[in-house]
Amino acid sequence: MSIDYKAEIERMKHELDVTVVAHFYQRDEVFDMADITGDSLELARRCQADKNPWVVFCGVGFMGQSVKVIAPEKRVLMPKIACCAMARMIDGSYFDDSVNYMVERGIAKEDILPITYINSDATVKSKVGEMGGMVCTSSNAFKIIEKGLESGKKILFVPDRCLGQNFAIQMGLKSCVIGEGECDPKEADVICFNGFCSVHQLFTLDDIEFYRNKYPGIKIAVHPECDPKIVLAADFSGSTSQLIKYVSELDPEEKVAVGTEYNLVNRMRKKNTYVLSSTKPECPTMNETTLEDLYLTLKSIEDGQPINEIVVDEHTAKWANIALQRMLEIR
Protein backbone atom coordinates (compact mmCIF):
# COMPACT_ATOMS: atom_id res chain seq x y z
CA MET A 1 0.00 0.00 0.00
CA SER A 2 1.50 3.30 -1.09
CA ILE A 3 1.71 6.22 1.33
CA ASP A 4 0.23 9.60 0.48
CA TYR A 5 3.23 11.58 1.74
CA LYS A 6 1.61 14.99 1.40
CA ALA A 7 -1.52 13.97 3.31
CA GLU A 8 0.52 12.31 6.05
CA ILE A 9 2.85 15.30 6.37
CA GLU A 10 -0.13 17.65 6.71
CA ARG A 11 -1.69 15.36 9.32
CA MET A 12 1.47 15.19 11.43
CA LYS A 13 2.07 18.93 11.15
CA HIS A 14 -1.43 19.42 12.56
CA GLU A 15 -1.05 16.85 15.35
CA LEU A 16 2.55 17.47 16.45
CA ASP A 17 4.11 20.60 17.98
CA VAL A 18 6.43 20.94 15.02
CA THR A 19 7.37 23.63 12.51
CA VAL A 20 8.62 22.62 9.07
CA VAL A 21 11.17 25.04 7.64
CA ALA A 22 12.54 25.15 4.08
CA HIS A 23 15.15 27.26 2.34
CA PHE A 24 14.25 28.82 -1.01
CA TYR A 25 16.57 26.41 -2.84
CA GLN A 26 14.64 23.29 -1.81
CA ARG A 27 12.80 21.32 -4.49
CA ASP A 28 9.18 22.46 -5.01
CA GLU A 29 7.39 19.49 -3.42
CA VAL A 30 9.36 19.98 -0.19
CA PHE A 31 9.20 23.77 -0.27
CA ASP A 32 5.41 23.64 -0.60
CA MET A 33 5.10 21.65 2.64
CA ALA A 34 6.94 24.21 4.78
CA ASP A 35 5.40 26.49 7.42
CA ILE A 36 8.35 28.90 7.21
CA THR A 37 10.31 29.62 4.04
CA GLY A 38 13.00 32.15 3.31
CA ASP A 39 16.69 32.86 2.90
CA SER A 40 19.27 32.27 5.63
CA LEU A 41 18.69 35.51 7.55
CA GLU A 42 14.90 35.31 7.49
CA LEU A 43 14.92 31.66 8.57
CA ALA A 44 17.30 32.35 11.46
CA ARG A 45 15.10 35.16 12.79
CA ARG A 46 11.76 33.40 12.31
CA CYS A 47 12.92 30.10 13.82
CA GLN A 48 14.21 31.93 16.88
CA ALA A 49 10.78 33.54 17.36
CA ASP A 50 8.76 30.39 16.62
CA LYS A 51 6.94 28.83 19.59
CA ASN A 52 6.96 25.13 18.65
CA PRO A 53 9.52 22.94 20.48
CA TRP A 54 10.30 20.87 17.35
CA VAL A 55 11.83 22.19 14.13
CA VAL A 56 12.23 20.07 11.02
CA PHE A 57 14.66 21.97 8.82
CA CYS A 58 14.82 21.24 5.09
CA GLY A 59 18.11 22.68 3.98
CA VAL A 60 21.81 22.05 4.54
CA GLY A 61 23.65 21.23 7.74
CA PHE A 62 24.91 24.67 8.78
CA MET A 63 21.33 26.01 8.68
CA GLY A 64 20.05 23.41 11.13
CA GLN A 65 23.08 24.10 13.33
CA SER A 66 22.33 27.84 13.32
CA VAL A 67 18.77 27.26 14.57
CA LYS A 68 20.03 24.94 17.33
CA VAL A 69 22.66 27.50 18.35
CA ILE A 70 20.30 30.49 18.63
CA ALA A 71 17.44 28.43 20.09
CA PRO A 72 19.11 25.64 22.11
CA GLU A 73 15.84 24.72 23.81
CA LYS A 74 14.43 23.50 20.48
CA ARG A 75 14.78 19.99 19.11
CA VAL A 76 16.06 20.44 15.56
CA LEU A 77 15.86 17.59 13.05
CA MET A 78 16.87 17.53 9.39
CA PRO A 79 15.38 15.13 6.83
CA LYS A 80 18.84 15.06 5.25
CA ILE A 81 21.92 16.51 6.95
CA ALA A 82 23.21 17.63 3.57
CA CYS A 83 26.47 19.54 3.62
CA CYS A 84 26.96 22.80 1.74
CA ALA A 85 30.11 22.45 -0.38
CA MET A 86 31.22 25.98 0.50
CA ALA A 87 30.83 25.30 4.22
CA ARG A 88 33.01 22.18 3.79
CA MET A 89 35.82 24.34 2.40
CA ILE A 90 36.64 25.77 5.83
CA ASP A 91 36.94 24.21 9.28
CA GLY A 92 38.49 25.31 12.56
CA SER A 93 42.04 24.50 11.46
CA TYR A 94 41.72 26.36 8.15
CA PHE A 95 40.31 29.33 10.02
CA ASP A 96 43.30 29.27 12.39
CA ASP A 97 45.63 29.04 9.39
CA SER A 98 44.02 32.17 7.90
CA VAL A 99 44.50 34.11 11.13
CA ASN A 100 48.13 32.92 11.30
CA TYR A 101 48.65 33.99 7.67
CA MET A 102 47.76 37.54 8.64
CA VAL A 103 49.80 37.46 11.86
CA GLU A 104 52.88 36.20 10.01
CA ARG A 105 52.56 39.18 7.67
CA GLY A 106 52.57 41.76 10.42
CA ILE A 107 48.93 42.06 11.53
CA ALA A 108 48.51 41.53 15.29
CA LYS A 109 45.78 39.03 16.16
CA GLU A 110 43.96 41.65 18.25
CA ASP A 111 43.82 43.84 15.12
CA ILE A 112 41.87 41.22 13.15
CA LEU A 113 38.07 41.18 13.10
CA PRO A 114 36.72 37.98 11.53
CA ILE A 115 33.37 37.88 9.78
CA THR A 116 31.98 34.55 8.63
CA TYR A 117 29.28 34.03 6.05
CA ILE A 118 26.44 32.02 7.57
CA ASN A 119 27.45 29.24 5.14
CA SER A 120 29.94 27.84 7.65
CA ASP A 121 30.09 25.18 10.34
CA ALA A 122 29.27 26.04 13.97
CA THR A 123 32.92 25.45 14.87
CA VAL A 124 33.99 28.28 12.57
CA LYS A 125 31.23 30.56 13.87
CA SER A 126 32.42 29.78 17.41
CA LYS A 127 36.03 30.75 16.65
CA VAL A 128 34.78 33.95 15.02
CA GLY A 129 32.70 34.72 18.10
CA GLU A 130 35.68 34.20 20.42
CA MET A 131 37.69 36.73 18.41
CA GLY A 132 34.94 39.35 18.70
CA GLY A 133 33.60 38.75 15.19
CA MET A 134 30.20 38.32 13.62
CA VAL A 135 28.21 36.20 11.21
CA CYS A 136 26.65 37.69 8.07
CA THR A 137 24.33 36.64 5.28
CA SER A 138 24.29 37.88 1.70
CA SER A 139 21.40 40.19 2.57
CA ASN A 140 23.15 41.99 5.44
CA ALA A 141 26.87 41.60 4.61
CA PHE A 142 27.19 45.30 3.66
CA LYS A 143 25.90 46.39 7.07
CA ILE A 144 27.98 43.81 8.92
CA ILE A 145 31.23 44.76 7.15
CA GLU A 146 30.41 48.46 7.61
CA LYS A 147 29.91 47.84 11.34
CA GLY A 148 33.11 45.81 11.51
CA LEU A 149 35.14 48.60 9.92
CA GLU A 150 34.16 50.91 12.79
CA SER A 151 36.56 48.88 14.95
CA GLY A 152 39.50 50.06 12.85
CA LYS A 153 40.61 46.45 12.44
CA LYS A 154 41.41 44.38 9.37
CA ILE A 155 38.44 42.30 8.21
CA LEU A 156 39.08 38.58 7.73
CA PHE A 157 36.14 37.37 5.63
CA VAL A 158 35.42 33.63 5.42
CA PRO A 159 34.67 31.41 3.57
CA ASP A 160 33.26 32.98 0.35
CA ARG A 161 35.85 35.03 -1.49
CA CYS A 162 33.28 36.31 -4.01
CA LEU A 163 30.94 37.70 -1.38
CA GLY A 164 33.83 39.39 0.41
CA GLN A 165 35.26 40.84 -2.79
CA ASN A 166 31.90 42.02 -4.12
CA PHE A 167 31.02 43.93 -0.99
CA ALA A 168 34.53 45.37 -0.77
CA ILE A 169 34.13 46.69 -4.33
CA GLN A 170 30.68 48.07 -3.50
CA MET A 171 32.12 49.89 -0.48
CA GLY A 172 35.20 51.21 -2.28
CA LEU A 173 37.54 49.02 -0.23
CA LYS A 174 40.61 47.06 -1.23
CA SER A 175 40.46 43.28 -0.90
CA CYS A 176 42.72 40.32 -1.50
CA VAL A 177 42.29 36.55 -1.42
CA ILE A 178 44.58 34.29 0.62
CA GLY A 179 46.30 31.87 -1.73
CA GLU A 180 45.41 33.84 -4.86
CA GLY A 181 48.33 35.94 -6.11
CA GLU A 182 50.10 38.26 -3.70
CA CYS A 183 47.75 38.86 -0.79
CA ASP A 184 49.32 41.41 1.54
CA PRO A 185 47.02 41.99 4.55
CA LYS A 186 48.72 45.31 5.25
CA GLU A 187 47.61 46.63 1.86
CA ALA A 188 43.99 45.37 1.99
CA ASP A 189 40.92 46.27 4.04
CA VAL A 190 39.15 42.92 3.55
CA ILE A 191 41.21 39.72 3.47
CA CYS A 192 39.19 36.85 2.02
CA PHE A 193 39.43 33.10 2.49
CA ASN A 194 39.57 31.27 -0.86
CA GLY A 195 36.16 29.57 -0.74
CA PHE A 196 33.28 29.74 -3.22
CA CYS A 197 29.83 28.47 -4.21
CA SER A 198 30.06 25.89 -6.98
CA VAL A 199 26.58 26.76 -8.26
CA HIS A 200 27.19 30.49 -8.55
CA GLN A 201 30.53 29.87 -10.28
CA LEU A 202 28.59 28.47 -13.25
CA PHE A 203 27.51 31.90 -14.50
CA THR A 204 29.81 33.51 -17.06
CA LEU A 205 30.19 36.72 -19.04
CA ASP A 206 29.32 34.67 -22.14
CA ASP A 207 25.94 33.89 -20.56
CA ILE A 208 25.29 37.60 -20.00
CA GLU A 209 26.38 38.44 -23.56
CA PHE A 210 24.13 35.69 -24.96
CA TYR A 211 21.00 37.03 -23.25
CA ARG A 212 21.79 40.66 -24.02
CA ASN A 213 22.25 39.82 -27.70
CA LYS A 214 19.11 37.69 -27.85
CA TYR A 215 16.90 40.08 -25.86
CA PRO A 216 18.12 43.69 -26.17
CA GLY A 217 17.33 45.61 -22.99
CA ILE A 218 16.98 42.49 -20.83
CA LYS A 219 17.80 42.92 -17.14
CA ILE A 220 20.51 40.74 -15.58
CA ALA A 221 20.12 40.00 -11.85
CA VAL A 222 22.66 37.88 -9.96
CA HIS A 223 23.56 36.69 -6.47
CA PRO A 224 26.69 38.23 -4.86
CA GLU A 225 28.18 34.73 -4.53
CA CYS A 226 28.91 35.10 -8.27
CA ASP A 227 32.38 36.12 -9.42
CA PRO A 228 32.98 39.90 -9.13
CA LYS A 229 33.20 40.36 -12.90
CA ILE A 230 29.71 38.84 -13.23
CA VAL A 231 28.32 41.12 -10.53
CA LEU A 232 29.93 44.18 -12.14
CA ALA A 233 28.37 43.28 -15.50
CA ALA A 234 24.88 42.75 -14.04
CA ASP A 235 22.09 45.30 -13.61
CA PHE A 236 21.33 44.11 -10.08
CA SER A 237 22.99 41.98 -7.42
CA GLY A 238 21.28 40.84 -4.25
CA SER A 239 20.56 38.07 -1.79
CA THR A 240 17.90 35.45 -2.41
CA SER A 241 15.12 37.55 -0.88
CA GLN A 242 16.42 40.70 -2.59
CA LEU A 243 16.42 38.94 -5.97
CA ILE A 244 12.83 37.82 -5.43
CA LYS A 245 11.78 41.39 -4.59
CA TYR A 246 13.66 42.86 -7.55
CA VAL A 247 12.12 40.45 -10.08
CA SER A 248 8.61 40.72 -8.63
CA GLU A 249 8.68 44.50 -8.94
CA LEU A 250 9.66 44.50 -12.62
CA ASP A 251 7.02 45.23 -15.24
CA PRO A 252 5.56 41.83 -16.25
CA GLU A 253 6.60 42.51 -19.85
CA GLU A 254 10.21 43.23 -18.89
CA LYS A 255 12.57 40.33 -19.47
CA VAL A 256 15.11 39.31 -16.83
CA ALA A 257 17.80 36.61 -16.64
CA VAL A 258 18.62 35.54 -13.10
CA GLY A 259 21.93 34.10 -11.93
CA THR A 260 21.16 31.93 -8.92
CA GLU A 261 19.95 28.44 -7.99
CA TYR A 262 17.52 26.84 -10.45
CA ASN A 263 14.68 25.94 -8.07
CA LEU A 264 14.38 29.53 -6.92
CA VAL A 265 14.46 31.01 -10.43
CA ASN A 266 11.92 28.44 -11.62
CA ARG A 267 9.61 29.52 -8.78
CA MET A 268 9.76 33.21 -9.67
CA ARG A 269 7.24 34.81 -12.03
CA LYS A 270 6.65 32.40 -14.90
CA LYS A 271 6.72 34.94 -17.73
CA ASN A 272 9.84 36.63 -19.13
CA THR A 273 12.19 35.16 -16.50
CA TYR A 274 15.18 33.09 -17.59
CA VAL A 275 17.96 31.10 -15.92
CA LEU A 276 21.32 32.79 -16.64
CA SER A 277 23.13 29.61 -17.63
CA SER A 278 23.43 27.13 -20.45
CA THR A 279 23.43 24.34 -17.84
CA LYS A 280 20.99 23.75 -14.98
CA PRO A 281 22.42 25.58 -11.91
CA GLU A 282 20.98 23.20 -9.34
CA CYS A 283 22.53 22.86 -5.90
CA PRO A 284 23.03 19.11 -5.40
CA THR A 285 23.00 19.21 -1.60
CA MET A 286 19.93 21.46 -1.37
CA ASN A 287 18.15 18.97 -3.63
CA GLU A 288 18.95 15.91 -1.53
CA THR A 289 15.85 16.26 0.64
CA THR A 290 12.77 14.47 -0.70
CA LEU A 291 9.12 14.37 0.32
CA GLU A 292 9.70 10.85 1.67
CA ASP A 293 12.59 12.12 3.81
CA LEU A 294 10.36 14.82 5.28
CA TYR A 295 7.63 12.27 5.98
CA LEU A 296 10.06 9.86 7.69
CA THR A 297 11.47 12.63 9.87
CA LEU A 298 8.04 13.73 11.07
CA LYS A 299 7.08 10.07 11.59
CA SER A 300 10.17 9.62 13.79
CA ILE A 301 8.86 12.39 16.08
CA GLU A 302 5.42 10.80 16.16
CA ASP A 303 6.96 7.42 17.00
CA GLY A 304 9.12 8.89 19.78
CA GLN A 305 12.36 7.95 18.01
CA PRO A 306 13.61 11.19 16.42
CA ILE A 307 16.22 10.86 13.68
CA ASN A 308 18.93 13.18 12.33
CA GLU A 309 18.85 15.45 15.35
CA ILE A 310 21.27 18.38 15.36
CA VAL A 311 23.58 18.47 18.40
CA VAL A 312 26.15 21.20 19.09
CA ASP A 313 28.51 21.00 22.09
CA GLU A 314 28.14 23.63 24.80
CA HIS A 315 31.36 25.58 24.16
CA THR A 316 30.82 25.76 20.40
CA ALA A 317 27.16 26.70 20.83
CA LYS A 318 28.00 29.49 23.30
CA TRP A 319 30.43 31.35 21.05
CA ALA A 320 28.63 30.60 17.79
CA ASN A 321 25.49 32.04 19.38
CA ILE A 322 27.37 35.18 20.37
CA ALA A 323 28.57 35.63 16.77
CA LEU A 324 25.04 35.06 15.44
CA GLN A 325 23.44 37.38 17.99
CA ARG A 326 25.87 40.16 17.04
CA MET A 327 24.51 39.78 13.50
CA LEU A 328 20.86 39.71 14.55
CA GLU A 329 21.30 42.89 16.61
CA ILE A 330 22.32 44.84 13.49
CA ARG A 331 19.32 45.96 11.46
XYZ file of C-alpha atoms in Angstrom, residues 135-291:
157
model
C 28.208 36.204 11.208
C 26.655 37.695 8.073
C 24.328 36.639 5.277
C 24.287 37.877 1.704
C 21.397 40.192 2.572
C 23.149 41.994 5.440
C 26.867 41.605 4.608
C 27.191 45.296 3.657
C 25.897 46.392 7.068
C 27.984 43.812 8.920
C 31.232 44.760 7.148
C 30.406 48.459 7.608
C 29.906 47.844 11.345
C 33.113 45.811 11.510
C 35.144 48.598 9.922
C 34.159 50.909 12.785
C 36.557 48.883 14.945
C 39.503 50.063 12.845
C 40.606 46.446 12.440
C 41.410 44.385 9.366
C 38.441 42.301 8.208
C 39.081 38.575 7.731
C 36.141 37.371 5.629
C 35.415 33.630 5.423
C 34.666 31.409 3.573
C 33.256 32.983 0.352
C 35.851 35.029 -1.490
C 33.280 36.310 -4.007
C 30.936 37.701 -1.378
C 33.832 39.387 0.412
C 35.263 40.838 -2.792
C 31.904 42.019 -4.122
C 31.022 43.932 -0.985
C 34.532 45.373 -0.771
C 34.127 46.689 -4.331
C 30.685 48.066 -3.497
C 32.122 49.888 -0.483
C 35.202 51.213 -2.281
C 37.537 49.024 -0.235
C 40.613 47.056 -1.235
C 40.456 43.276 -0.900
C 42.721 40.315 -1.498
C 42.290 36.546 -1.423
C 44.575 34.288 0.619
C 46.304 31.870 -1.735
C 45.413 33.841 -4.856
C 48.330 35.939 -6.111
C 50.104 38.264 -3.699
C 47.746 38.855 -0.785
C 49.323 41.408 1.544
C 47.023 41.988 4.554
C 48.725 45.312 5.254
C 47.605 46.625 1.860
C 43.991 45.375 1.987
C 40.924 46.271 4.041
C 39.151 42.924 3.550
C 41.211 39.721 3.475
C 39.187 36.849 2.020
C 39.433 33.098 2.492
C 39.573 31.272 -0.861
C 36.158 29.567 -0.743
C 33.278 29.743 -3.222
C 29.831 28.466 -4.209
C 30.062 25.892 -6.983
C 26.583 26.758 -8.264
C 27.190 30.488 -8.551
C 30.533 29.869 -10.278
C 28.590 28.472 -13.254
C 27.511 31.902 -14.504
C 29.808 33.511 -17.061
C 30.195 36.725 -19.044
C 29.321 34.666 -22.137
C 25.942 33.889 -20.555
C 25.292 37.595 -20.003
C 26.384 38.438 -23.556
C 24.134 35.687 -24.959
C 21.004 37.034 -23.250
C 21.790 40.662 -24.019
C 22.247 39.823 -27.696
C 19.108 37.693 -27.849
C 16.898 40.084 -25.856
C 18.118 43.690 -26.167
C 17.332 45.613 -22.992
C 16.978 42.490 -20.827
C 17.795 42.924 -17.139
C 20.506 40.745 -15.579
C 20.124 40.003 -11.852
C 22.658 37.882 -9.962
C 23.556 36.693 -6.474
C 26.688 38.227 -4.859
C 28.183 34.732 -4.534
C 28.914 35.103 -8.266
C 32.384 36.123 -9.416
C 32.979 39.898 -9.126
C 33.202 40.356 -12.901
C 29.709 38.841 -13.227
C 28.322 41.120 -10.535
C 29.933 44.176 -12.136
C 28.369 43.277 -15.504
C 24.875 42.749 -14.044
C 22.089 45.299 -13.613
C 21.332 44.109 -10.080
C 22.988 41.981 -7.420
C 21.282 40.836 -4.255
C 20.557 38.067 -1.788
C 17.897 35.448 -2.414
C 15.124 37.553 -0.878
C 16.424 40.701 -2.593
C 16.418 38.935 -5.969
C 12.829 37.816 -5.429
C 11.776 41.389 -4.595
C 13.657 42.859 -7.554
C 12.124 40.447 -10.082
C 8.613 40.723 -8.629
C 8.680 44.505 -8.944
C 9.662 44.499 -12.624
C 7.023 45.228 -15.245
C 5.560 41.826 -16.251
C 6.596 42.510 -19.846
C 10.213 43.228 -18.889
C 12.574 40.331 -19.472
C 15.111 39.313 -16.826
C 17.802 36.606 -16.639
C 18.620 35.544 -13.096
C 21.931 34.102 -11.930
C 21.162 31.933 -8.917
C 19.952 28.442 -7.992
C 17.518 26.841 -10.451
C 14.682 25.940 -8.068
C 14.376 29.533 -6.915
C 14.465 31.008 -10.431
C 11.921 28.441 -11.617
C 9.607 29.521 -8.782
C 9.765 33.211 -9.668
C 7.241 34.810 -12.026
C 6.652 32.402 -14.895
C 6.722 34.943 -17.731
C 9.844 36.628 -19.126
C 12.195 35.161 -16.496
C 15.184 33.090 -17.592
C 17.960 31.102 -15.922
C 21.317 32.793 -16.639
C 23.125 29.606 -17.629
C 23.431 27.128 -20.455
C 23.427 24.342 -17.838
C 20.995 23.750 -14.982
C 22.422 25.577 -11.914
C 20.978 23.196 -9.344
C 22.527 22.865 -5.895
C 23.033 19.111 -5.402
C 23.005 19.206 -1.604
C 19.933 21.461 -1.370
C 18.152 18.973 -3.627
C 18.948 15.908 -1.531
C 15.846 16.265 0.642
C 12.769 14.474 -0.702
C 9.119 14.370 0.318
